[in-house]
Amino acid sequence: MVFVFVNQKGGVGKTTSAVNLGACLAGAGKSVLLVDFDSQANLSSAVGLNKAGIKPGVYELISGQAELAVVIRKTVVQNLWVIPSSIDLSGAAVELVEHEKRDLFLKNALAPVKDRYDYVMIDCPPSLGVLTLNGLAAADSVLIPMQCEYFAMEGLSLLLQTIRRIQKNLNPKLQIGGIFFTMYDQRTRLAQDVVREVSAYFREKVFETIIPRNVRISEAPSHGLPISHYDPASSGSRAYQSLAEEVIARG
Ligand SMILES: Nc1ncnc2c1ncn2[C@@H]1O[C@H](COP(=O)(O)OP(=O)(O)OP(=O)(O)O)[C@@H](O)[C@H]1O
Ligand SMILES: [Mg+2]
């Protein structure tokens, strides 16, 4: 199963969720390959890869300069692998646009290995540009992290339009795996209202698990560890564990 984490809004928890959900699935005995498809390379550093030393990575892979066997790295977590990224990927966005099959580079690059893992999880940048379209073309299922803010629904409808366009043109099998809330603060009325509104509209597409705002989650990346290893007893760790159980149960 190939999941892609998409939301054109920045800072909503795409990378955090890819790392922590991936680590929890790995902890449940699943084999997981994380793909950092953002030139910010936040995912790579969150699993302990130093930003300076992560070449070759996903850019070299999609541009044909490096083989899969070289770019797939082990992490400190058992069953969890990663294809890292670097700032070089920002140039790829420009190079790819020239190309007729520009949206299929990632799909083609991952094709030989995707069935070797229980889950491949692609982290995308905060835009609906060519990199995110590559992520959507390569995936079986989209996971949408959302923050509970004003205009959440507006952002979501633009994203859903894009997903429909991809389903028509590039990837008819693409499913919406689900929407989940991140950085939830139960003390605010707004957060409760957004959860209620989005859940009423998207119903079973919304995961029951809500990821709370938890400072331990924001500390973990600077230690190069997923929350499950940095602070397993934290509320954030328990929430990602519960999200992983839902993902496994949904099949
Ligand atoms: N549940 C949480 N509680 C507290 N902090 C969080 C939580 N989830 C994410 N963060 C923090 O919020 C920031 C943004 O999260 P993250 O990088 O995962 O978002 P993103 O959607 O990947 O951002 P971008 O769009 O820039 O790629 C990070 O500093 C992260 O540590
Ligand atoms: Mg990110």
PDB file of C-alpha atoms and ligand atoms in Angstrom:
ATOM      1  CA  MET A   1       0.000   0.000   0.000  1.00  0.00           C
ATOM      2  CA  VAL A   2       1.413   3.392  -0.980  1.00  0.00           C
ATOM      3  CA  PHE A   3       0.221   6.331   1.099  1.00  0.00           C
ATOM      4  CA  VAL A   4       0.886   9.963   0.269  1.00  0.00           C
ATOM      5  CA  PHE A   5       0.578  12.748   2.847  1.00  0.00           C
ATOM      6  CA  VAL A   6      -0.832  15.844   1.175  1.00  0.00           C
ATOM      7  CA  ASN A   7      -2.010  19.245   2.265  1.00  0.00           C
ATOM      8  CA  GLN A   8      -1.037  22.356   0.328  1.00  0.00           C
ATOM      9  CA  LYS A   9      -1.048  24.282   3.587  1.00  0.00           C
ATOM     10  CA  GLY A  10       2.336  24.408   5.307  1.00  0.00           C
ATOM     11  CA  GLY A  11       2.998  23.250   8.824  1.00  0.00           C
ATOM     12  CA  VAL A  12      -0.101  21.103   9.325  1.00  0.00           C
ATOM     13  CA  GLY A  13       1.754  17.942  10.341  1.00  0.00           C
ATOM     14  CA  LYS A  14       2.425  16.078   7.082  1.00  0.00           C
ATOM     15  CA  THR A  15       6.028  15.252   7.875  1.00  0.00           C
ATOM     16  CA  THR A  16       5.422  14.618  11.567  1.00  0.00           C
ATOM     17  CA  SER A  17       2.616  12.226  10.692  1.00  0.00           C
ATOM     18  CA  ALA A  18       4.586  10.390   7.991  1.00  0.00           C
ATOM     19  CA  VAL A  19       7.440   9.746  10.424  1.00  0.00           C
ATOM     20  CA  ASN A  20       5.381   8.879  13.479  1.00  0.00           C
ATOM     21  CA  LEU A  21       2.688   6.857  11.784  1.00  0.00           C
ATOM     22  CA  GLY A  22       5.397   5.078   9.812  1.00  0.00           C
ATOM     23  CA  ALA A  23       7.314   4.261  12.992  1.00  0.00           C
ATOM     24  CA  CYS A  24       4.178   2.961  14.737  1.00  0.00           C
ATOM     25  CA  LEU A  25       3.338   0.740  11.768  1.00  0.00           C
ATOM     26  CA  ALA A  26       6.925  -0.535  11.828  1.00  0.00           C
ATOM     27  CA  GLY A  27       6.532  -1.166  15.565  1.00  0.00           C
ATOM     28  CA  ALA A  28       3.484  -3.280  14.775  1.00  0.00           C
ATOM     29  CA  GLY A  29       5.717  -5.526  12.671  1.00  0.00           C
ATOM     30  CA  LYS A  30       4.948  -3.992   9.265  1.00  0.00           C
ATOM     31  CA  SER A  31       7.748  -3.144   6.872  1.00  0.00           C
ATOM     32  CA  VAL A  32       7.659   0.558   6.054  1.00  0.00           C
ATOM     33  CA  LEU A  33       9.519   2.698   3.531  1.00  0.00           C
ATOM     34  CA  LEU A  34       9.367   6.457   4.110  1.00  0.00           C
ATOM     35  CA  VAL A  35       9.966   8.636   1.060  1.00  0.00           C
ATOM     36  CA  ASP A  36      11.023  12.211   1.728  1.00  0.00           C
ATOM     37  CA  PHE A  37       9.713  14.087  -1.312  1.00  0.00           C
ATOM     38  CA  ASP A  38      10.245  17.593   0.008  1.00  0.00           C
ATOM     39  CA  SER A  39      13.443  19.584  -0.527  1.00  0.00           C
ATOM     40  CA  GLN A  40      13.165  20.872   3.054  1.00  0.00           C
ATOM     41  CA  ALA A  41      14.284  17.309   4.000  1.00  0.00           C
ATOM     42  CA  ASN A  42      12.543  17.555   7.375  1.00  0.00           C
ATOM     43  CA  LEU A  43      11.542  13.907   7.269  1.00  0.00           C
ATOM     44  CA  SER A  44      15.131  12.826   6.646  1.00  0.00           C
ATOM     45  CA  SER A  45      16.388  14.718   9.669  1.00  0.00           C
ATOM     46  CA  ALA A  46      13.464  13.546  11.803  1.00  0.00           C
ATOM     47  CA  VAL A  47      14.678   9.962  11.378  1.00  0.00           C
ATOM     48  CA  GLY A  48      18.227  10.914  12.251  1.00  0.00           C
ATOM     49  CA  LEU A  49      19.815  11.546   8.861  1.00  0.00           C
ATOM     50  CA  ASN A  50      22.064  14.539   8.820  1.00  0.00           C
ATOM     51  CA  LYS A  51      20.926  17.078   6.222  1.00  0.00           C
ATOM     52  CA  ALA A  52      24.442  17.512   4.839  1.00  0.00           C
ATOM     53  CA  GLY A  53      25.135  13.837   4.301  1.00  0.00           C
ATOM     54  CA  ILE A  54      22.044  12.456   2.641  1.00  0.00           C
ATOM     55  CA  LYS A  55      23.072  12.150  -0.940  1.00  0.00           C
ATOM     56  CA  PRO A  56      22.301  10.308  -3.053  1.00  0.00           C
ATOM     57  CA  GLY A  57      18.639  10.633  -2.269  1.00  0.00           C
ATOM     58  CA  VAL A  58      15.285  10.906  -3.929  1.00  0.00           C
ATOM     59  CA  TYR A  59      16.456  13.524  -6.433  1.00  0.00           C
ATOM     60  CA  GLU A  60      19.259  11.302  -7.680  1.00  0.00           C
ATOM     61  CA  LEU A  61      16.777   8.420  -7.822  1.00  0.00           C
ATOM     62  CA  ILE A  62      14.154  10.137  -9.980  1.00  0.00           C
ATOM     63  CA  SER A  63      16.755  11.716 -12.231  1.00  0.00           C
ATOM     64  CA  GLY A  64      18.334   8.321 -12.910  1.00  0.00           C
ATOM     65  CA  GLN A  65      21.661   9.102 -11.235  1.00  0.00           C
ATOM     66  CA  ALA A  66      21.289   6.556  -8.413  1.00  0.00           C
ATOM     67  CA  GLU A  67      19.760   3.120  -7.975  1.00  0.00           C
ATOM     68  CA  LEU A  68      17.074   2.236  -5.431  1.00  0.00           C
ATOM     69  CA  ALA A  69      19.455  -0.081  -3.604  1.00  0.00           C
ATOM     70  CA  VAL A  70      21.741   2.859  -2.881  1.00  0.00           C
ATOM     71  CA  VAL A  71      19.166   5.444  -1.848  1.00  0.00           C
ATOM     72  CA  ILE A  72      17.136   3.281   0.555  1.00  0.00           C
ATOM     73  CA  ARG A  73      18.643   3.733   4.031  1.00  0.00           C
ATOM     74  CA  LYS A  74      18.053   1.972   7.316  1.00  0.00           C
ATOM     75  CA  THR A  75      16.813   3.999  10.258  1.00  0.00           C
ATOM     76  CA  VAL A  76      17.308   3.404  13.990  1.00  0.00           C
ATOM     77  CA  VAL A  77      13.814   1.893  14.031  1.00  0.00           C
ATOM     78  CA  GLN A  78      13.505  -1.757  13.107  1.00  0.00           C
ATOM     79  CA  ASN A  79      11.401  -2.359   9.944  1.00  0.00           C
ATOM     80  CA  LEU A  80      11.601   1.339   9.020  1.00  0.00           C
ATOM     81  CA  TRP A  81      13.554   2.478   5.957  1.00  0.00           C
ATOM     82  CA  VAL A  82      13.827   5.865   4.290  1.00  0.00           C
ATOM     83  CA  ILE A  83      14.685   7.419   0.960  1.00  0.00           C
ATOM     84  CA  PRO A  84      16.078  10.793   2.015  1.00  0.00           C
ATOM     85  CA  SER A  85      15.817  14.134   0.307  1.00  0.00           C
ATOM     86  CA  SER A  86      17.995  17.188   0.004  1.00  0.00           C
ATOM     87  CA  ILE A  87      17.788  20.724  -1.320  1.00  0.00           C
ATOM     88  CA  ASP A  88      18.648  19.326  -4.784  1.00  0.00           C
ATOM     89  CA  LEU A  89      15.045  18.266  -5.125  1.00  0.00           C
ATOM     90  CA  SER A  90      13.958  21.905  -5.459  1.00  0.00           C
ATOM     91  CA  GLY A  91      15.780  22.015  -8.813  1.00  0.00           C
ATOM     92  CA  ALA A  92      13.948  18.891  -9.926  1.00  0.00           C
ATOM     93  CA  ALA A  93      10.652  20.720  -9.719  1.00  0.00           C
ATOM     94  CA  VAL A  94      11.909  23.047 -12.453  1.00  0.00           C
ATOM     95  CA  GLU A  95      13.530  20.303 -14.538  1.00  0.00           C
ATOM     96  CA  LEU A  96      10.482  18.050 -14.390  1.00  0.00           C
ATOM     97  CA  VAL A  97       8.060  20.665 -15.659  1.00  0.00           C
ATOM     98  CA  GLU A  98       9.801  20.549 -19.052  1.00  0.00           C
ATOM     99  CA  HIS A  99       9.147  16.862 -19.391  1.00  0.00           C
ATOM    100  CA  GLU A 100       6.082  15.311 -21.042  1.00  0.00           C
ATOM    101  CA  LYS A 101       5.721  12.581 -18.377  1.00  0.00           C
ATOM    102  CA  ARG A 102       6.613  14.968 -15.570  1.00  0.00           C
ATOM    103  CA  ASP A 103       4.049  13.603 -13.108  1.00  0.00           C
ATOM    104  CA  LEU A 104       5.189   9.972 -13.301  1.00  0.00           C
ATOM    105  CA  PHE A 105       8.834  10.125 -12.231  1.00  0.00           C
ATOM    106  CA  LEU A 106       8.263   9.060  -8.640  1.00  0.00           C
ATOM    107  CA  LYS A 107       5.771   6.336  -9.540  1.00  0.00           C
ATOM    108  CA  ASN A 108       8.193   4.831 -12.038  1.00  0.00           C
ATOM    109  CA  ALA A 109      11.120   5.099  -9.645  1.00  0.00           C
ATOM    110  CA  LEU A 110       9.274   3.305  -6.817  1.00  0.00           C
ATOM    111  CA  ALA A 111       7.587   0.649  -8.968  1.00  0.00           C
ATOM    112  CA  PRO A 112      10.279  -2.030  -8.487  1.00  0.00           C
ATOM    113  CA  VAL A 113      10.135  -1.880  -4.665  1.00  0.00           C
ATOM    114  CA  LYS A 114       6.643  -0.844  -3.709  1.00  0.00           C
ATOM    115  CA  ASP A 115       5.395  -4.403  -3.251  1.00  0.00           C
ATOM    116  CA  ARG A 116       8.340  -5.317  -1.042  1.00  0.00           C
ATOM    117  CA  TYR A 117       7.000  -3.158   1.788  1.00  0.00           C
ATOM    118  CA  ASP A 118       3.698  -3.334   3.630  1.00  0.00           C
ATOM    119  CA  TYR A 119       3.550   0.450   3.509  1.00  0.00           C
ATOM    120  CA  VAL A 120       5.331   3.074   1.456  1.00  0.00           C
ATOM    121  CA  MET A 121       4.685   6.566   2.841  1.00  0.00           C
ATOM    122  CA  ILE A 122       5.454   9.639   0.739  1.00  0.00           C
ATOM    123  CA  ASP A 123       5.854  13.034   2.388  1.00  0.00           C
ATOM    124  CA  CYS A 124       5.047  15.971   0.082  1.00  0.00           C
ATOM    125  CA  PRO A 125       5.857  19.685   0.203  1.00  0.00           C
ATOM    126  CA  PRO A 126       3.225  22.316   1.025  1.00  0.00           C
ATOM    127  CA  SER A 127       1.957  23.001  -2.487  1.00  0.00           C
ATOM    128  CA  LEU A 128      -0.030  21.347  -5.230  1.00  0.00           C
ATOM    129  CA  GLY A 129       2.917  21.644  -7.622  1.00  0.00           C
ATOM    130  CA  VAL A 130       4.711  19.028  -9.672  1.00  0.00           C
ATOM    131  CA  LEU A 131       6.264  17.225  -6.689  1.00  0.00           C
ATOM    132  CA  THR A 132       2.911  16.716  -4.980  1.00  0.00           C
ATOM    133  CA  LEU A 133       1.360  15.613  -8.281  1.00  0.00           C
ATOM    134  CA  ASN A 134       4.140  12.993  -8.535  1.00  0.00           C
ATOM    135  CA  GLY A 135       3.247  11.863  -5.019  1.00  0.00           C
ATOM    136  CA  LEU A 136      -0.438  11.569  -5.888  1.00  0.00           C
ATOM    137  CA  ALA A 137       0.329   9.702  -9.117  1.00  0.00           C
ATOM    138  CA  ALA A 138       2.529   7.212  -7.237  1.00  0.00           C
ATOM    139  CA  ALA A 139       0.079   6.504  -4.407  1.00  0.00           C
ATOM    140  CA  ASP A 140      -2.805   4.137  -3.793  1.00  0.00           C
ATOM    141  CA  SER A 141      -4.261   6.311  -1.089  1.00  0.00           C
ATOM    142  CA  VAL A 142      -4.091   9.915   0.164  1.00  0.00           C
ATOM    143  CA  LEU A 143      -3.881  10.781   3.857  1.00  0.00           C
ATOM    144  CA  ILE A 144      -4.776  14.378   4.679  1.00  0.00           C
ATOM    145  CA  PRO A 145      -3.592  15.892   7.954  1.00  0.00           C
ATOM    146  CA  MET A 146      -5.591  18.953   8.970  1.00  0.00           C
ATOM    147  CA  GLN A 147      -5.158  21.593  11.571  1.00  0.00           C
ATOM    148  CA  CYS A 148      -8.299  22.875  13.217  1.00  0.00           C
ATOM    149  CA  GLU A 149      -8.349  26.413  11.854  1.00  0.00           C
ATOM    150  CA  TYR A 150     -10.559  28.865  10.053  1.00  0.00           C
ATOM    151  CA  PHE A 151     -10.764  28.147   6.300  1.00  0.00           C
ATOM    152  CA  ALA A 152      -9.930  24.478   6.901  1.00  0.00           C
ATOM    153  CA  MET A 153     -12.890  23.479   4.714  1.00  0.00           C
ATOM    154  CA  GLU A 154     -11.888  25.875   1.907  1.00  0.00           C
ATOM    155  CA  GLY A 155      -8.380  24.430   1.753  1.00  0.00           C
ATOM    156  CA  LEU A 156      -9.801  20.949   1.768  1.00  0.00           C
ATOM    157  CA  SER A 157     -12.142  21.553  -1.158  1.00  0.00           C
ATOM    158  CA  LEU A 158      -9.272  22.801  -3.346  1.00  0.00           C
ATOM    159  CA  LEU A 159      -7.302  19.716  -2.416  1.00  0.00           C
ATOM    160  CA  LEU A 160     -10.235  17.428  -3.224  1.00  0.00           C
ATOM    161  CA  GLN A 161     -10.643  19.076  -6.647  1.00  0.00           C
ATOM    162  CA  THR A 162      -6.981  18.312  -7.342  1.00  0.00           C
ATOM    163  CA  ILE A 163      -7.435  14.722  -6.216  1.00  0.00           C
ATOM    164  CA  ARG A 164     -10.436  14.313  -8.533  1.00  0.00           C
ATOM    165  CA  ARG A 165      -8.404  15.676 -11.449  1.00  0.00           C
ATOM    166  CA  ILE A 166      -5.621  13.186 -10.687  1.00  0.00           C
ATOM    167  CA  GLN A 167      -8.151  10.353 -10.497  1.00  0.00           C
ATOM    168  CA  LYS A 168      -9.429  11.298 -13.956  1.00  0.00           C
ATOM    169  CA  ASN A 169      -6.111  11.793 -15.680  1.00  0.00           C
ATOM    170  CA  LEU A 170      -3.179  10.183 -13.947  1.00  0.00           C
ATOM    171  CA  ASN A 171      -4.223   7.672 -11.339  1.00  0.00           C
ATOM    172  CA  PRO A 172      -7.767   6.271 -11.528  1.00  0.00           C
ATOM    173  CA  LYS A 173      -7.131   3.933  -8.587  1.00  0.00           C
ATOM    174  CA  LEU A 174      -6.221   6.709  -6.166  1.00  0.00           C
ATOM    175  CA  GLN A 175      -8.374   6.608  -3.032  1.00  0.00           C
ATOM    176  CA  ILE A 176      -8.883   9.057  -0.244  1.00  0.00           C
ATOM    177  CA  GLY A 177      -7.603   7.022   2.681  1.00  0.00           C
ATOM    178  CA  GLY A 178      -8.751   9.568   5.190  1.00  0.00           C
ATOM    179  CA  ILE A 179      -8.558  12.917   6.890  1.00  0.00           C
ATOM    180  CA  PHE A 180      -7.195  13.299  10.405  1.00  0.00           C
ATOM    181  CA  PHE A 181      -6.786  16.226  12.762  1.00  0.00           C
ATOM    182  CA  THR A 182      -3.407  17.263  14.113  1.00  0.00           C
ATOM    183  CA  MET A 183      -2.185  19.696  16.768  1.00  0.00           C
ATOM    184  CA  TYR A 184      -5.615  19.611  18.324  1.00  0.00           C
ATOM    185  CA  ASP A 185      -6.191  21.828  21.314  1.00  0.00           C
ATOM    186  CA  GLN A 186      -9.362  20.715  23.034  1.00  0.00           C
ATOM    187  CA  ARG A 187      -9.572  23.927  25.038  1.00  0.00           C
ATOM    188  CA  THR A 188     -10.462  26.005  22.005  1.00  0.00           C
ATOM    189  CA  ARG A 189     -13.990  26.240  20.781  1.00  0.00           C
ATOM    190  CA  LEU A 190     -12.742  26.716  17.221  1.00  0.00           C
ATOM    191  CA  ALA A 191     -10.944  23.353  17.215  1.00  0.00           C
ATOM    192  CA  GLN A 192     -14.099  21.600  18.384  1.00  0.00           C
ATOM    193  CA  ASP A 193     -16.196  23.381  15.734  1.00  0.00           C
ATOM    194  CA  VAL A 194     -13.810  22.472  12.913  1.00  0.00           C
ATOM    195  CA  VAL A 195     -13.741  18.816  13.947  1.00  0.00           C
ATOM    196  CA  ARG A 196     -17.532  18.758  14.089  1.00  0.00           C
ATOM    197  CA  GLU A 197     -17.980  20.485  10.721  1.00  0.00           C
ATOM    198  CA  VAL A 198     -15.414  18.418   8.818  1.00  0.00           C
ATOM    199  CA  SER A 199     -16.639  15.170  10.411  1.00  0.00           C
ATOM    200  CA  ALA A 200     -20.268  15.926   9.560  1.00  0.00           C
ATOM    201  CA  TYR A 201     -19.325  16.481   5.935  1.00  0.00           C
ATOM    202  CA  PHE A 202     -16.701  13.791   5.348  1.00  0.00           C
ATOM    203  CA  ARG A 203     -18.107  11.201   7.758  1.00  0.00           C
ATOM    204  CA  GLU A 204     -16.314   7.863   7.554  1.00  0.00           C
ATOM    205  CA  LYS A 205     -13.382   9.485   5.734  1.00  0.00           C
ATOM    206  CA  VAL A 206     -12.393  11.108   9.018  1.00  0.00           C
ATOM    207  CA  PHE A 207     -10.227   9.026  11.339  1.00  0.00           C
ATOM    208  CA  GLU A 208     -11.469   8.736  14.904  1.00  0.00           C
ATOM    209  CA  THR A 209      -8.010   9.376  16.294  1.00  0.00           C
ATOM    210  CA  ILE A 210      -7.219  13.047  16.844  1.00  0.00           C
ATOM    211  CA  ILE A 211      -3.556  13.971  17.298  1.00  0.00           C
ATOM    212  CA  PRO A 212      -3.242  16.425  20.192  1.00  0.00           C
ATOM    213  CA  ARG A 213      -0.842  19.322  20.352  1.00  0.00           C
ATOM    214  CA  ASN A 214       2.007  17.822  22.366  1.00  0.00           C
ATOM    215  CA  VAL A 215       5.373  19.443  22.916  1.00  0.00           C
ATOM    216  CA  ARG A 216       7.147  16.058  22.993  1.00  0.00           C
ATOM    217  CA  ILE A 217       6.132  15.569  19.328  1.00  0.00           C
ATOM    218  CA  SER A 218       7.844  18.818  18.362  1.00  0.00           C
ATOM    219  CA  GLU A 219      10.988  17.933  20.347  1.00  0.00           C
ATOM    220  CA  ALA A 220      11.462  14.449  18.898  1.00  0.00           C
ATOM    221  CA  PRO A 221      12.848  15.458  15.444  1.00  0.00           C
ATOM    222  CA  SER A 222      15.805  17.307  16.963  1.00  0.00           C
ATOM    223  CA  HIS A 223      16.805  13.984  18.525  1.00  0.00           C
ATOM    224  CA  GLY A 224      16.370  12.197  15.202  1.00  0.00           C
ATOM    225  CA  LEU A 225      13.752   9.898  16.708  1.00  0.00           C
ATOM    226  CA  PRO A 226      10.074   9.226  16.118  1.00  0.00           C
ATOM    227  CA  ILE A 227       7.854   9.963  19.129  1.00  0.00           C
ATOM    228  CA  SER A 228       7.392   6.229  19.747  1.00  0.00           C
ATOM    229  CA  HIS A 229      11.103   6.048  20.591  1.00  0.00           C
ATOM    230  CA  TYR A 230      11.622   9.524  22.037  1.00  0.00           C
ATOM    231  CA  ASP A 231       8.751   9.396  24.545  1.00  0.00           C
ATOM    232  CA  PRO A 232       6.536   6.329  24.157  1.00  0.00           C
ATOM    233  CA  ALA A 233       4.305   7.282  27.094  1.00  0.00           C
ATOM    234  CA  SER A 234       3.470  10.776  25.806  1.00  0.00           C
ATOM    235  CA  SER A 235      -0.023  11.675  24.644  1.00  0.00           C
ATOM    236  CA  GLY A 236       1.391  12.265  21.153  1.00  0.00           C
ATOM    237  CA  SER A 237       2.925   8.815  20.990  1.00  0.00           C
ATOM    238  CA  ARG A 238      -0.286   7.161  22.134  1.00  0.00           C
ATOM    239  CA  ALA A 239      -2.260   9.089  19.532  1.00  0.00           C
ATOM    240  CA  TYR A 240      -0.031   8.018  16.638  1.00  0.00           C
ATOM    241  CA  GLN A 241      -0.200   4.459  17.958  1.00  0.00           C
ATOM    242  CA  SER A 242      -3.977   4.631  17.828  1.00  0.00           C
ATOM    243  CA  LEU A 243      -3.902   6.142  14.317  1.00  0.00           C
ATOM    244  CA  ALA A 244      -1.679   3.254  13.209  1.00  0.00           C
ATOM    245  CA  GLU A 245      -4.194   0.754  14.595  1.00  0.00           C
ATOM    246  CA  GLU A 246      -6.958   2.461  12.607  1.00  0.00           C
ATOM    247  CA  VAL A 247      -4.862   2.401   9.444  1.00  0.00           C
ATOM    248  CA  ILE A 248      -4.171  -1.328   9.887  1.00  0.00           C
ATOM    249  CA  ALA A 249      -7.847  -2.013  10.622  1.00  0.00           C
ATOM    250  CA  ARG A 250      -8.934  -0.147   7.482  1.00  0.00           C
ATOM    251  CA  GLY A 251      -6.728  -2.523   5.479  1.00  0.00           C
TER     252      GLY A 251
HETATM  253  N1  LIG B   1       0.878  17.219  17.388  1.00  0.00           N
HETATM  254  C1  LIG B   1       1.826  18.156  17.441  1.00  0.00           C
HETATM  255  N2  LIG B   1       2.077  18.812  18.609  1.00  0.00           N
HETATM  256  C2  LIG B   1       3.026  19.776  18.658  1.00  0.00           C
HETATM  257  N3  LIG B   1       3.781  20.156  17.619  1.00  0.00           N
HETATM  258  C3  LIG B   1       3.572  19.534  16.440  1.00  0.00           C
HETATM  259  C4  LIG B   1       2.587  18.504  16.294  1.00  0.00           C
HETATM  260  N4  LIG B   1       2.607  18.071  15.003  1.00  0.00           N
HETATM  261  C5  LIG B   1       3.550  18.797  14.386  1.00  0.00           C
HETATM  262  N5  LIG B   1       4.144  19.679  15.223  1.00  0.00           N
HETATM  263  C6  LIG B   1       5.187  20.660  14.920  1.00  0.00           C
HETATM  264  O1  LIG B   1       4.630  21.592  14.005  1.00  0.00           O
HETATM  265  C7  LIG B   1       5.574  21.943  12.999  1.00  0.00           C
HETATM  266  C8  LIG B   1       4.998  21.616  11.621  1.00  0.00           C
HETATM  267  O2  LIG B   1       4.835  20.199  11.516  1.00  0.00           O
HETATM  268  P1  LIG B   1       5.287  19.421  10.190  1.00  0.00           P
HETATM  269  O3  LIG B   1       6.665  19.814   9.807  1.00  0.00           O
HETATM  270  O4  LIG B   1       5.009  18.002  10.402  1.00  0.00           O
HETATM  271  O5  LIG B   1       4.250  20.025   9.161  1.00  0.00           O
HETATM  272  P2  LIG B   1       4.275  19.891   7.569  1.00  0.00           P
HETATM  273  O6  LIG B   1       2.860  19.907   7.124  1.00  0.00           O
HETATM  274  O7  LIG B   1       5.117  18.762   7.149  1.00  0.00           O
HETATM  275  O8  LIG B   1       5.012  21.258   7.185  1.00  0.00           O
HETATM  276  P3  LIG B   1       5.506  21.662   5.679  1.00  0.00           P
HETATM  277  O9  LIG B   1       4.255  21.989   4.961  1.00  0.00           O
HETATM  278  O10 LIG B   1       6.425  22.833   5.894  1.00  0.00           O
HETATM  279  O11 LIG B   1       6.207  20.465   5.119  1.00  0.00           O
HETATM  280  C9  LIG B   1       6.841  21.195  13.332  1.00  0.00           C
HETATM  281  O12 LIG B   1       7.688  22.044  14.057  1.00  0.00           O
HETATM  282  C10 LIG B   1       6.366  20.033  14.197  1.00  0.00           C
HETATM  283  O13 LIG B   1       7.352  19.608  15.119  1.00  0.00           O
HETATM  284 MG    MG B   2       6.734  18.731   5.847  1.00  0.00          MG
END
